[in-house]
């Protein structure tokens, strides 16, 4: 695992965008595994700036997102589809037909999850998967548990995650209680993983990621089994290591 410690959030975002831009330049038809949340917003802004400067082109890029609340409609401004459109897809020349976010309106959830996993396989896995990290060490919505699921599945969110995400909703009661998420094996289909973390709130999770034994009680610790992981975190997120 490679660890890059940056001074602050802005530098983390720039370093991450540089790495993503390299992937796109190396293969204009690459498959990006994308994530939502506060952490990657700066990276998306930097990628948009690179696109506007003519440095990168999204015309042939494909993407698959990590997760989505369930149930939720795509036009809900808290949905991850809405987030991706707002922060990246509507600002660059990506073909939206080439973008996939789990469907928060799927009626047959098991069938949907199988199809989403098959789509990741059809794409040949992602060239790079962007990840945030939860305060509790979750990746995607793979929450700490005695066992972790391999593939895309429906998950019940923990109280910690509901509380952390309630800042985006009118009240905690409005946060969906479930989500669709790639599983650990789905994430591991990525050839490269880029985990971003910023701020003191993530310091304990980054410490666990870097120092603790591998445990499903902190899903991020499994990442040390993947051959190509780069962690980009700012000094605050790294402060307990
Ligand atoms: P955040 O979420 O980027 O909003 O902190 C990350 C995560 O929970 O995975």
XYZ file of N, CA and C and ligand atoms in Angstrom:
732
model
N 0.849 -1.189 0.000
C 0.000 0.000 0.000
C 0.881 1.234 0.000
N 0.565 2.125 -0.940
C 1.345 3.358 -1.004
C 0.555 4.457 -0.289
N 1.231 5.231 0.544
C 0.520 6.280 1.278
C 1.108 7.640 0.928
N 0.258 8.539 0.487
C 0.705 9.896 0.182
C 0.006 10.824 1.173
N 0.811 11.546 1.968
C 0.222 12.476 2.940
C 0.348 13.891 2.378
N -0.771 14.559 2.263
C -0.763 15.919 1.714
C -1.015 16.918 2.833
N -0.696 18.185 2.550
C -0.867 19.234 3.574
C -2.331 19.401 3.954
N -3.191 19.388 2.951
C -4.597 19.686 3.236
C -5.502 19.055 2.169
N -6.789 19.366 2.293
C -7.801 18.802 1.401
C -7.532 19.169 -0.070
N -7.175 20.438 -0.312
C -6.984 20.875 -1.696
C -5.844 20.114 -2.364
N -4.757 19.935 -1.601
C -3.624 19.206 -2.181
C -3.996 17.736 -2.396
N -4.756 17.145 -1.460
C -5.227 15.763 -1.635
C -6.029 15.651 -2.936
N -6.891 16.639 -3.164
C -7.749 16.607 -4.347
C -6.924 16.710 -5.632
N -5.911 17.563 -5.595
C -5.065 17.743 -6.793
C -4.278 16.476 -7.098
N -3.677 15.887 -6.068
C -2.880 14.673 -6.273
C -3.780 13.557 -6.815
N -4.988 13.444 -6.251
C -5.917 12.402 -6.701
C -6.317 12.637 -8.162
N -6.618 13.889 -8.498
C -7.037 14.196 -9.876
C -5.905 13.922 -10.854
N -4.658 14.194 -10.447
C -3.513 13.897 -11.326
C -3.448 12.401 -11.616
N -3.643 11.589 -10.581
C -3.588 10.129 -10.781
C -4.734 9.654 -11.679
N -5.913 10.206 -11.472
C -7.070 9.833 -12.301
C -6.847 10.266 -13.755
N -6.296 11.469 -13.919
C -6.053 11.982 -15.272
C -5.058 11.084 -16.016
N -4.072 10.567 -15.300
C -3.099 9.655 -15.911
C -3.810 8.418 -16.467
N -4.750 7.879 -15.668
C -5.484 6.682 -16.090
C -6.262 6.992 -17.372
N -6.907 8.149 -17.415
C -7.724 8.523 -18.589
C -6.829 8.753 -19.808
N -5.675 9.388 -19.584
C -4.767 9.640 -20.715
C -4.197 8.333 -21.254
N -3.892 7.411 -20.359
C -3.322 6.125 -20.801
C -4.317 5.309 -21.596
N -5.607 5.435 -21.244
C -6.639 4.690 -21.961
C -7.913 5.533 -21.998
N -8.144 6.226 -23.090
C -9.318 7.111 -23.175
C -10.646 6.376 -23.017
N -10.634 5.042 -23.177
C -11.868 4.260 -22.975
C -11.813 3.495 -21.655
N -11.091 4.058 -20.680
C -10.914 3.371 -19.403
C -12.239 3.273 -18.638
N -12.216 2.429 -17.610
C -13.390 2.257 -16.751
C -13.062 2.836 -15.375
N -13.791 3.878 -15.004
C -13.545 4.512 -13.717
C -14.559 4.001 -12.696
N -14.084 3.598 -11.551
C -14.961 3.249 -10.431
C -15.070 4.489 -9.562
N -16.262 5.030 -9.431
C -16.392 6.337 -8.789
C -17.113 6.257 -7.452
N -16.859 7.268 -6.636
C -17.422 7.309 -5.285
C -18.056 8.674 -5.043
N -18.949 8.713 -4.075
C -19.609 9.971 -3.720
C -19.176 10.384 -2.310
N -19.848 11.375 -1.749
C -19.476 11.851 -0.411
C -18.731 13.174 -0.521
N -18.435 13.760 0.624
C -17.729 15.048 0.635
C -16.314 14.932 0.089
N -15.660 13.825 0.408
C -14.227 13.706 0.143
C -13.849 13.880 -1.333
N -14.510 13.210 -2.293
C -14.028 13.318 -3.673
C -14.474 14.570 -4.430
N -15.258 15.459 -3.803
C -15.785 16.626 -4.543
C -14.646 17.483 -5.107
N -13.614 17.727 -4.295
C -12.484 18.535 -4.758
C -11.779 17.868 -5.931
N -11.655 16.546 -5.878
C -11.023 15.809 -6.986
C -11.854 15.959 -8.259
N -13.180 15.864 -8.124
C -14.031 16.042 -9.309
C -13.876 17.457 -9.869
N -13.803 18.458 -8.984
C -13.599 19.834 -9.472
C -12.290 19.957 -10.246
N -11.256 19.309 -9.743
C -9.955 19.354 -10.433
C -10.032 18.632 -11.776
N -10.771 17.537 -11.826
C -10.914 16.804 -13.092
C -11.679 17.650 -14.110
N -12.700 18.359 -13.647
C -13.451 19.239 -14.546
C -12.515 20.325 -15.089
N -11.670 20.876 -14.214
C -10.723 21.915 -14.650
C -9.768 21.357 -15.707
N -9.338 20.124 -15.519
C -8.437 19.499 -16.500
C -9.169 19.272 -17.824
N -10.431 18.896 -17.729
C -11.237 18.712 -18.940
C -11.389 20.055 -19.669
N -11.705 21.091 -18.902
C -11.907 22.411 -19.519
C -10.619 22.939 -20.137
N -9.482 22.534 -19.561
C -8.188 22.970 -20.102
C -7.768 22.107 -21.297
N -8.595 21.140 -21.664
C -8.293 20.296 -22.823
C -7.281 19.202 -22.523
N -7.038 18.971 -21.229
C -6.017 17.999 -20.838
C -6.542 16.560 -20.893
N -7.829 16.408 -20.573
C -8.424 15.063 -20.604
C -9.777 15.108 -21.314
N -10.163 13.928 -21.838
C -11.386 13.825 -22.629
C -12.186 12.639 -22.094
N -13.459 12.873 -21.820
C -14.282 11.808 -21.240
C -15.165 11.118 -22.285
N -15.000 11.468 -23.567
C -15.944 10.984 -24.597
C -16.095 9.466 -24.594
N -15.010 8.755 -24.348
C -15.081 7.287 -24.420
C -15.000 6.620 -23.040
N -14.918 7.444 -21.994
C -14.758 6.889 -20.635
C -16.045 6.189 -20.193
N -15.885 5.056 -19.527
C -17.019 4.359 -18.901
C -16.873 4.485 -17.384
N -17.987 4.415 -16.677
C -17.866 4.489 -15.212
C -18.903 3.617 -14.521
N -18.511 3.148 -13.346
C -19.461 2.451 -12.459
C -19.279 3.036 -11.067
N -20.387 3.321 -10.408
C -20.311 3.857 -9.059
C -20.416 2.764 -8.011
N -19.839 3.087 -6.892
C -19.762 2.156 -5.769
C -21.091 1.801 -5.136
N -21.942 2.817 -4.956
C -23.120 2.569 -4.119
C -24.210 3.596 -4.377
N -25.348 3.341 -3.778
C -26.508 4.243 -3.873
C -27.440 3.919 -2.711
N -28.094 4.935 -2.204
C -29.119 4.681 -1.181
C -30.230 3.829 -1.776
N -30.981 3.168 -0.878
C -32.147 2.397 -1.323
C -33.243 2.492 -0.276
N -34.458 2.790 -0.609
C -34.829 3.226 -1.952
C -34.595 4.743 -2.097
N -34.362 5.147 -3.323
C -34.243 6.584 -3.608
C -34.412 6.761 -5.121
N -35.008 7.869 -5.508
C -35.162 8.113 -6.950
C -33.986 8.957 -7.444
N -33.624 8.820 -8.720
C -32.441 9.540 -9.222
C -32.587 11.057 -9.164
N -33.827 11.553 -9.179
C -34.012 13.011 -9.149
C -33.993 13.564 -7.715
N -33.942 12.699 -6.717
C -33.798 13.154 -5.330
C -32.406 13.780 -5.181
N -32.331 14.992 -4.668
C -31.016 15.661 -4.649
C -30.030 15.032 -3.662
N -30.465 14.029 -2.901
C -29.532 13.292 -2.046
C -29.105 11.962 -2.678
N -29.649 11.652 -3.866
C -29.248 10.385 -4.489
C -27.831 10.517 -5.035
N -27.176 9.396 -5.132
C -25.799 9.431 -5.626
C -25.769 9.639 -7.140
N -26.835 9.274 -7.844
C -26.923 9.599 -9.277
C -26.963 11.124 -9.439
N -27.759 11.779 -8.609
C -27.875 13.239 -8.661
C -26.504 13.867 -8.375
N -25.840 13.347 -7.359
C -24.505 13.829 -6.971
C -23.526 13.723 -8.145
N -23.513 12.568 -8.800
C -22.542 12.363 -9.886
C -22.821 13.293 -11.059
N -24.107 13.463 -11.384
C -24.467 14.382 -12.470
C -23.987 15.791 -12.127
N -24.274 16.194 -10.886
C -23.966 17.561 -10.460
C -22.459 17.835 -10.391
N -21.722 16.896 -9.816
C -20.303 17.176 -9.560
C -19.379 16.791 -10.708
N -19.835 15.873 -11.582
C -18.933 15.468 -12.665
C -19.638 15.317 -14.021
N -20.615 14.415 -14.106
C -21.114 14.013 -15.422
C -21.671 15.179 -16.251
N -22.409 16.113 -15.585
C -22.986 17.231 -16.339
C -21.958 18.296 -16.685
N -20.740 18.134 -16.201
C -19.723 19.184 -16.402
C -18.639 18.758 -17.381
N -18.691 17.509 -17.829
C -17.693 17.017 -18.786
C -18.425 16.328 -19.940
N -17.671 15.870 -20.929
C -18.322 15.290 -22.111
C -18.493 13.776 -22.022
N -18.739 13.266 -20.812
C -18.972 11.821 -20.695
C -20.352 11.517 -21.285
N -20.480 10.343 -21.907
C -21.767 9.894 -22.422
C -22.486 9.224 -21.253
N -23.620 9.786 -20.824
C -24.279 9.247 -19.614
C -24.712 7.799 -19.793
N -24.868 7.394 -21.062
C -25.213 5.987 -21.307
C -24.062 5.073 -20.874
N -22.877 5.653 -20.765
C -21.708 4.873 -20.339
C -21.447 4.979 -18.836
N -22.390 5.580 -18.100
C -22.200 5.708 -16.649
C -23.214 4.826 -15.929
N -22.786 4.168 -14.889
C -23.694 3.321 -14.111
C -23.609 3.687 -12.637
N -24.775 3.907 -12.058
C -24.894 4.079 -10.608
C -25.952 3.063 -10.188
N -25.761 2.338 -9.089
C -26.797 1.382 -8.689
C -28.176 2.052 -8.650
N -29.195 1.280 -9.047
C -30.537 1.815 -9.232
C -31.334 1.770 -7.928
N -31.485 2.928 -7.323
C -32.207 3.041 -6.049
C -33.694 2.786 -6.188
N -34.176 2.557 -7.428
C -35.603 2.276 -7.629
C -35.826 0.820 -8.047
N -34.761 0.024 -8.073
C -34.898 -1.368 -8.544
C -35.993 -2.095 -7.751
N -36.860 -2.799 -8.477
C -37.956 -3.521 -7.788
C -37.441 -4.869 -7.270
N -36.754 -5.586 -8.167
C -36.212 -6.889 -7.777
C -34.735 -6.686 -7.430
N -34.485 -6.499 -6.136
C -33.149 -6.103 -5.693
C -32.105 -7.183 -5.982
N -32.440 -8.443 -5.738
C -31.448 -9.502 -5.960
C -31.058 -9.573 -7.429
N -32.070 -9.457 -8.299
C -31.795 -9.497 -9.744
C -30.929 -8.291 -10.127
N -31.297 -7.125 -9.577
C -30.521 -5.935 -9.904
C -29.051 -6.117 -9.494
N -28.844 -6.631 -8.286
C -27.471 -6.784 -7.779
C -26.666 -7.742 -8.669
N -27.311 -8.830 -9.097
C -26.617 -9.775 -9.992
C -26.243 -9.095 -11.303
N -27.188 -8.281 -11.819
C -26.929 -7.608 -13.097
C -25.829 -6.545 -12.959
N -25.806 -5.865 -11.831
C -24.781 -4.825 -11.627
C -23.399 -5.468 -11.573
N -23.339 -6.590 -10.875
C -22.066 -7.313 -10.770
C -21.630 -7.802 -12.153
N -22.612 -8.287 -12.930
C -22.301 -8.765 -14.293
C -21.805 -7.607 -15.155
N -22.353 -6.423 -14.935
C -21.916 -5.259 -15.701
C -20.448 -4.936 -15.395
N -20.084 -5.016 -14.115
C -18.685 -4.759 -13.730
C -17.788 -5.769 -14.462
N -18.256 -7.022 -14.520
C -17.469 -8.057 -15.202
C -17.394 -7.807 -16.706
N -18.527 -7.416 -17.299
C -18.526 -7.126 -18.750
C -17.545 -6.012 -19.082
N -17.443 -5.050 -18.171
C -16.513 -3.934 -18.394
C -15.064 -4.368 -18.164
N -14.899 -5.569 -17.646
C -13.555 -6.077 -17.382
C -12.996 -5.574 -16.064
N -13.884 -5.178 -15.133
C -13.416 -4.590 -13.870
C -13.032 -3.134 -14.110
N -12.788 -2.408 -13.026
C -12.445 -0.992 -13.206
C -10.923 -0.832 -13.316
N -10.517 0.194 -14.056
C -9.081 0.492 -14.126
C -8.624 1.132 -12.827
N -9.504 1.966 -12.286
C -9.201 2.564 -10.979
C -10.505 2.708 -10.218
N -10.482 2.350 -8.955
C -11.661 2.521 -8.102
C -11.355 3.568 -7.038
N -12.127 4.640 -7.037
C -11.984 5.661 -5.996
C -12.797 5.232 -4.786
N -12.214 5.380 -3.602
C -12.927 5.071 -2.361
C -12.763 6.206 -1.366
N -13.808 6.464 -0.605
C -13.666 7.242 0.623
C -13.518 6.224 1.741
N -13.537 6.691 2.958
C -13.516 5.756 4.087
C -14.465 6.308 5.147
N -15.273 5.441 5.732
C -16.186 5.892 6.783
C -15.424 6.079 8.082
N -16.013 6.838 9.003
C -15.383 6.999 10.330
C -15.226 5.638 10.994
N -16.111 4.710 10.636
C -16.054 3.359 11.216
C -15.252 2.391 10.339
N -14.580 2.927 9.322
C -13.751 2.065 8.473
C -14.510 1.415 7.335
N -15.764 1.839 7.110
C -16.475 1.212 5.980
C -15.899 1.669 4.646
N -16.031 0.829 3.634
C -15.705 1.223 2.267
C -16.938 0.923 1.415
N -17.318 1.888 0.572
C -18.639 1.818 -0.021
C -19.589 1.795 1.170
N -20.606 0.952 1.113
C -21.444 0.773 2.294
C -21.196 -0.600 2.903
N -19.997 -1.083 2.788
C -19.622 -2.323 3.467
C -19.268 -1.963 4.897
N -20.259 -2.164 5.763
C -20.145 -1.733 7.151
C -19.441 -2.806 7.983
N -18.794 -2.396 9.090
C -18.160 -3.379 9.976
C -19.140 -4.472 10.368
N -18.718 -5.718 10.290
C -19.607 -6.836 10.607
C -18.751 -8.082 10.815
N -19.386 -9.153 11.292
C -18.660 -10.404 11.478
C -18.287 -11.014 10.120
N -19.106 -10.749 9.127
C -18.821 -11.241 7.772
C -19.077 -10.108 6.794
N -18.360 -10.111 5.686
C -18.596 -9.100 4.658
C -19.004 -9.797 3.375
N -19.905 -9.178 2.632
C -20.365 -9.809 1.385
C -19.366 -9.580 0.266
N -19.328 -10.533 -0.659
C -18.380 -10.437 -1.763
C -18.836 -9.464 -2.843
N -20.115 -9.601 -3.213
C -20.567 -8.929 -4.430
C -21.595 -7.838 -4.118
N -22.084 -7.177 -5.163
C -23.072 -6.107 -5.003
C -24.293 -6.631 -4.243
N -24.714 -5.896 -3.242
C -25.801 -6.372 -2.387
C -26.521 -5.208 -1.712
N -27.649 -5.545 -1.097
C -28.411 -4.571 -0.316
C -27.911 -4.626 1.115
N -27.721 -3.470 1.724
C -27.178 -3.456 3.071
C -28.018 -2.549 3.957
N -28.116 -2.916 5.226
C -28.779 -2.047 6.182
C -27.717 -1.122 6.763
N -27.943 0.164 6.729
C -26.924 1.100 7.207
C -26.828 1.086 8.734
N -25.626 1.300 9.232
C -25.452 1.344 10.694
C -25.908 2.711 11.211
N -26.187 2.761 12.500
C -26.594 4.042 13.101
C -25.495 5.087 12.917
N -24.228 4.661 12.990
C -23.123 5.610 12.842
C -23.152 6.264 11.456
N -23.380 5.438 10.431
C -23.411 5.959 9.066
C -24.647 6.831 8.853
N -25.787 6.396 9.379
C -27.006 7.206 9.240
C -26.789 8.569 9.899
N -26.166 8.543 11.070
C -25.912 9.802 11.776
C -24.923 10.675 10.988
N -23.847 10.044 10.474
C -22.846 10.808 9.716
C -23.475 11.426 8.463
N -24.384 10.707 7.818
C -24.964 11.186 6.565
C -26.178 12.079 6.767
N -26.656 12.176 8.016
C -27.866 12.958 8.259
C -27.623 14.441 7.989
N -26.340 14.858 7.954
C -26.059 16.272 7.709
C -26.548 16.708 6.324
N -26.717 15.750 5.428
C -27.175 16.091 4.082
C -28.702 16.121 3.972
N -29.380 15.539 4.950
C -30.838 15.414 4.875
C -31.499 16.382 5.859
N -32.806 16.614 5.649
C -33.543 17.524 6.522
C -33.472 17.036 7.974
N -33.565 15.730 8.176
C -33.431 15.184 9.527
C -32.898 13.762 9.430
N -32.457 13.230 10.578
C -31.903 11.871 10.593
C -32.948 10.862 10.107
N -34.225 11.158 10.410
C -35.311 10.242 10.031
C -35.451 10.146 8.510
N -34.963 11.160 7.792
C -35.090 11.153 6.322
C -34.004 10.346 5.624
N -32.957 9.970 6.351
C -31.860 9.211 5.714
C -32.376 7.799 5.405
N -32.247 7.346 4.137
C -32.682 5.972 3.845
C -31.956 4.987 4.759
N -32.620 3.904 5.103
C -32.032 2.952 6.058
C -31.244 1.846 5.347
N -31.344 1.820 4.029
C -30.647 0.789 3.269
C -29.856 1.409 2.126
N -28.959 0.625 1.566
C -28.207 1.070 0.397
C -27.838 -0.145 -0.444
N -27.584 0.128 -1.710
C -27.021 -0.899 -2.599
C -25.542 -0.595 -2.689
N -24.711 -1.596 -2.553
C -23.272 -1.319 -2.592
C -22.505 -2.462 -3.254
N -21.444 -2.101 -3.925
C -20.505 -3.134 -4.356
C -20.020 -3.864 -3.108
N -19.715 -5.142 -3.237
C -19.117 -5.885 -2.133
C -17.601 -5.772 -2.185
N -16.948 -6.452 -1.285
C -15.486 -6.363 -1.207
C -14.836 -6.948 -2.469
N -15.373 -8.066 -2.951
C -14.789 -8.644 -4.161
C -15.041 -7.739 -5.366
N -16.236 -7.123 -5.414
C -16.507 -6.190 -6.528
C -15.462 -5.076 -6.537
N -15.170 -4.535 -5.355
C -14.171 -3.458 -5.261
C -12.802 -3.980 -5.702
N -12.499 -5.221 -5.309
C -11.185 -5.802 -5.624
C -11.019 -6.136 -7.106
N -12.096 -6.042 -7.891
C -11.952 -6.249 -9.341
C -11.227 -5.072 -9.995
N -11.010 -4.004 -9.210
C -10.273 -2.848 -9.722
C -8.798 -3.190 -9.860
N -8.195 -2.691 -10.951
C -6.747 -2.915 -11.095
C -5.967 -1.995 -10.167
N -6.581 -0.844 -9.861
C -5.925 0.102 -8.966
C -6.982 0.699 -8.047
N -6.648 0.887 -6.799
C -7.584 1.484 -5.850
C -6.973 2.765 -5.284
N -7.801 3.796 -5.252
C -7.365 5.098 -4.750
C -8.273 5.458 -3.587
N -7.740 5.445 -2.372
C -8.574 5.780 -1.213
C -8.229 7.174 -0.721
N -9.237 8.013 -0.586
C -9.030 9.399 -0.179
C -9.590 9.632 1.219
N -8.869 10.429 2.010
C -9.378 10.758 3.340
C -8.876 12.132 3.751
N -9.749 12.871 4.374
C -9.393 14.223 4.810
C -10.022 14.520 6.163
N -9.269 15.159 7.014
C -9.821 15.668 8.270
C -9.626 14.736 9.450
N -9.665 15.332 10.637
C -9.432 14.585 11.878
C -10.491 13.505 12.108
N -11.682 13.720 11.579
C -12.755 12.739 11.756
C -12.404 11.383 11.163
N -11.456 11.361 10.229
C -11.073 10.107 9.585
C -9.784 9.529 10.169
N -9.207 10.234 11.151
C -7.879 9.842 11.643
C -7.874 8.429 12.239
N -8.904 8.092 13.010
C -8.927 6.751 13.634
C -9.061 5.678 12.552
N -9.876 5.949 11.544
C -10.066 4.969 10.463
C -8.768 4.793 9.664
N -8.049 5.885 9.429
C -6.777 5.779 8.679
C -5.729 5.049 9.521
N -5.742 5.308 10.798
C -4.810 4.584 11.673
C -5.086 3.078 11.591
N -6.364 2.709 11.656
C -6.729 1.288 11.586
C -6.326 0.711 10.226
N -6.575 1.464 9.166
C -6.244 0.993 7.819
C -4.750 0.698 7.703
N -3.937 1.576 8.280
C -2.491 1.459 8.125
C -1.889 0.482 9.139
N -2.446 0.461 10.357
C -1.760 -0.255 11.437
C -2.436 -1.503 11.974
N -3.770 -1.590 11.878
C -4.396 -2.688 12.616
C -4.334 -3.988 11.822
N -4.637 -5.085 12.504
C -4.740 -6.367 11.811
C -5.894 -6.319 10.827
N -5.882 -7.275 9.907
C -6.976 -7.340 8.939
C -8.207 -7.873 9.658
N -9.285 -7.095 9.607
C -10.483 -7.513 10.316
C -11.732 -6.976 9.627
N -12.771 -7.798 9.597
C -14.030 -7.331 9.007
C -14.679 -6.276 9.901
N -14.153 -6.120 11.128
C -14.654 -5.058 12.004
C -14.216 -3.686 11.497
N -13.252 -3.680 10.593
C -12.838 -2.438 9.919
C -12.600 -2.814 8.461
N -13.667 -2.776 7.648
C -13.568 -3.291 6.269
C -12.383 -2.742 5.475
N -11.979 -1.497 5.737
C -10.867 -0.917 4.976
C -9.569 -1.700 5.167
N -9.419 -2.402 6.290
C -8.166 -3.132 6.528
C -7.951 -4.228 5.484
N -9.037 -4.688 4.852
C -8.891 -5.725 3.819
C -8.109 -5.216 2.611
N -8.063 -3.894 2.481
C -7.407 -3.322 1.299
C -5.928 -3.666 1.231
N -5.316 -3.989 2.365
C -3.884 -4.304 2.284
C -3.652 -5.627 1.542
N -4.730 -6.354 1.222
C -4.585 -7.587 0.431
C -4.602 -7.316 -1.078
N -4.958 -6.084 -1.452
C -5.010 -5.751 -2.886
C -3.619 -5.290 -3.338
N -3.200 -5.701 -4.555
C -1.820 -5.398 -4.967
C -1.528 -3.943 -5.330
N -2.545 -3.125 -5.566
C -2.242 -1.759 -6.008
C -3.200 -0.755 -5.355
N -2.865 -0.372 -4.134
C -3.693 0.591 -3.407
C -2.865 1.832 -3.107
N -3.411 2.996 -3.441
C -2.775 4.249 -3.047
C -3.735 4.995 -2.126
N -3.247 5.323 -0.940
C -4.033 6.112 0.005
C -3.534 7.547 -0.095
N -4.440 8.469 -0.354
C -4.048 9.879 -0.354
C -4.825 10.542 0.769
N -4.114 10.966 1.803
C -4.829 11.577 2.920
C -4.090 12.827 3.368
N -4.848 13.745 3.952
C -4.188 14.964 4.412
C -3.610 14.747 5.813
N -2.853 15.739 6.272
C -2.138 15.593 7.553
C -3.093 15.304 8.706
N -4.285 15.929 8.677
C -5.243 15.690 9.760
C -5.712 14.232 9.767
N -5.996 13.704 8.610
C -6.462 12.305 8.538
C -5.341 11.344 8.938
N -4.094 11.770 8.750
C -2.938 10.916 9.047
C -2.439 11.130 10.481
N -3.086 12.035 11.215
C -2.500 12.501 12.481
C -2.404 11.458 13.581
N -3.128 10.344 13.491
C -3.033 9.333 14.561
C -2.139 8.144 14.179
N -1.564 8.200 12.984
C -0.729 7.056 12.552
C 0.636 7.153 13.220
P -17.366 11.315 3.112
O -17.841 9.807 3.153
O -16.501 11.472 1.927
O -18.647 12.116 2.985
O -16.648 11.577 4.390
C -16.909 8.800 2.912
C -17.503 7.468 3.263
O -18.328 7.413 4.193
O -17.139 6.481 2.623
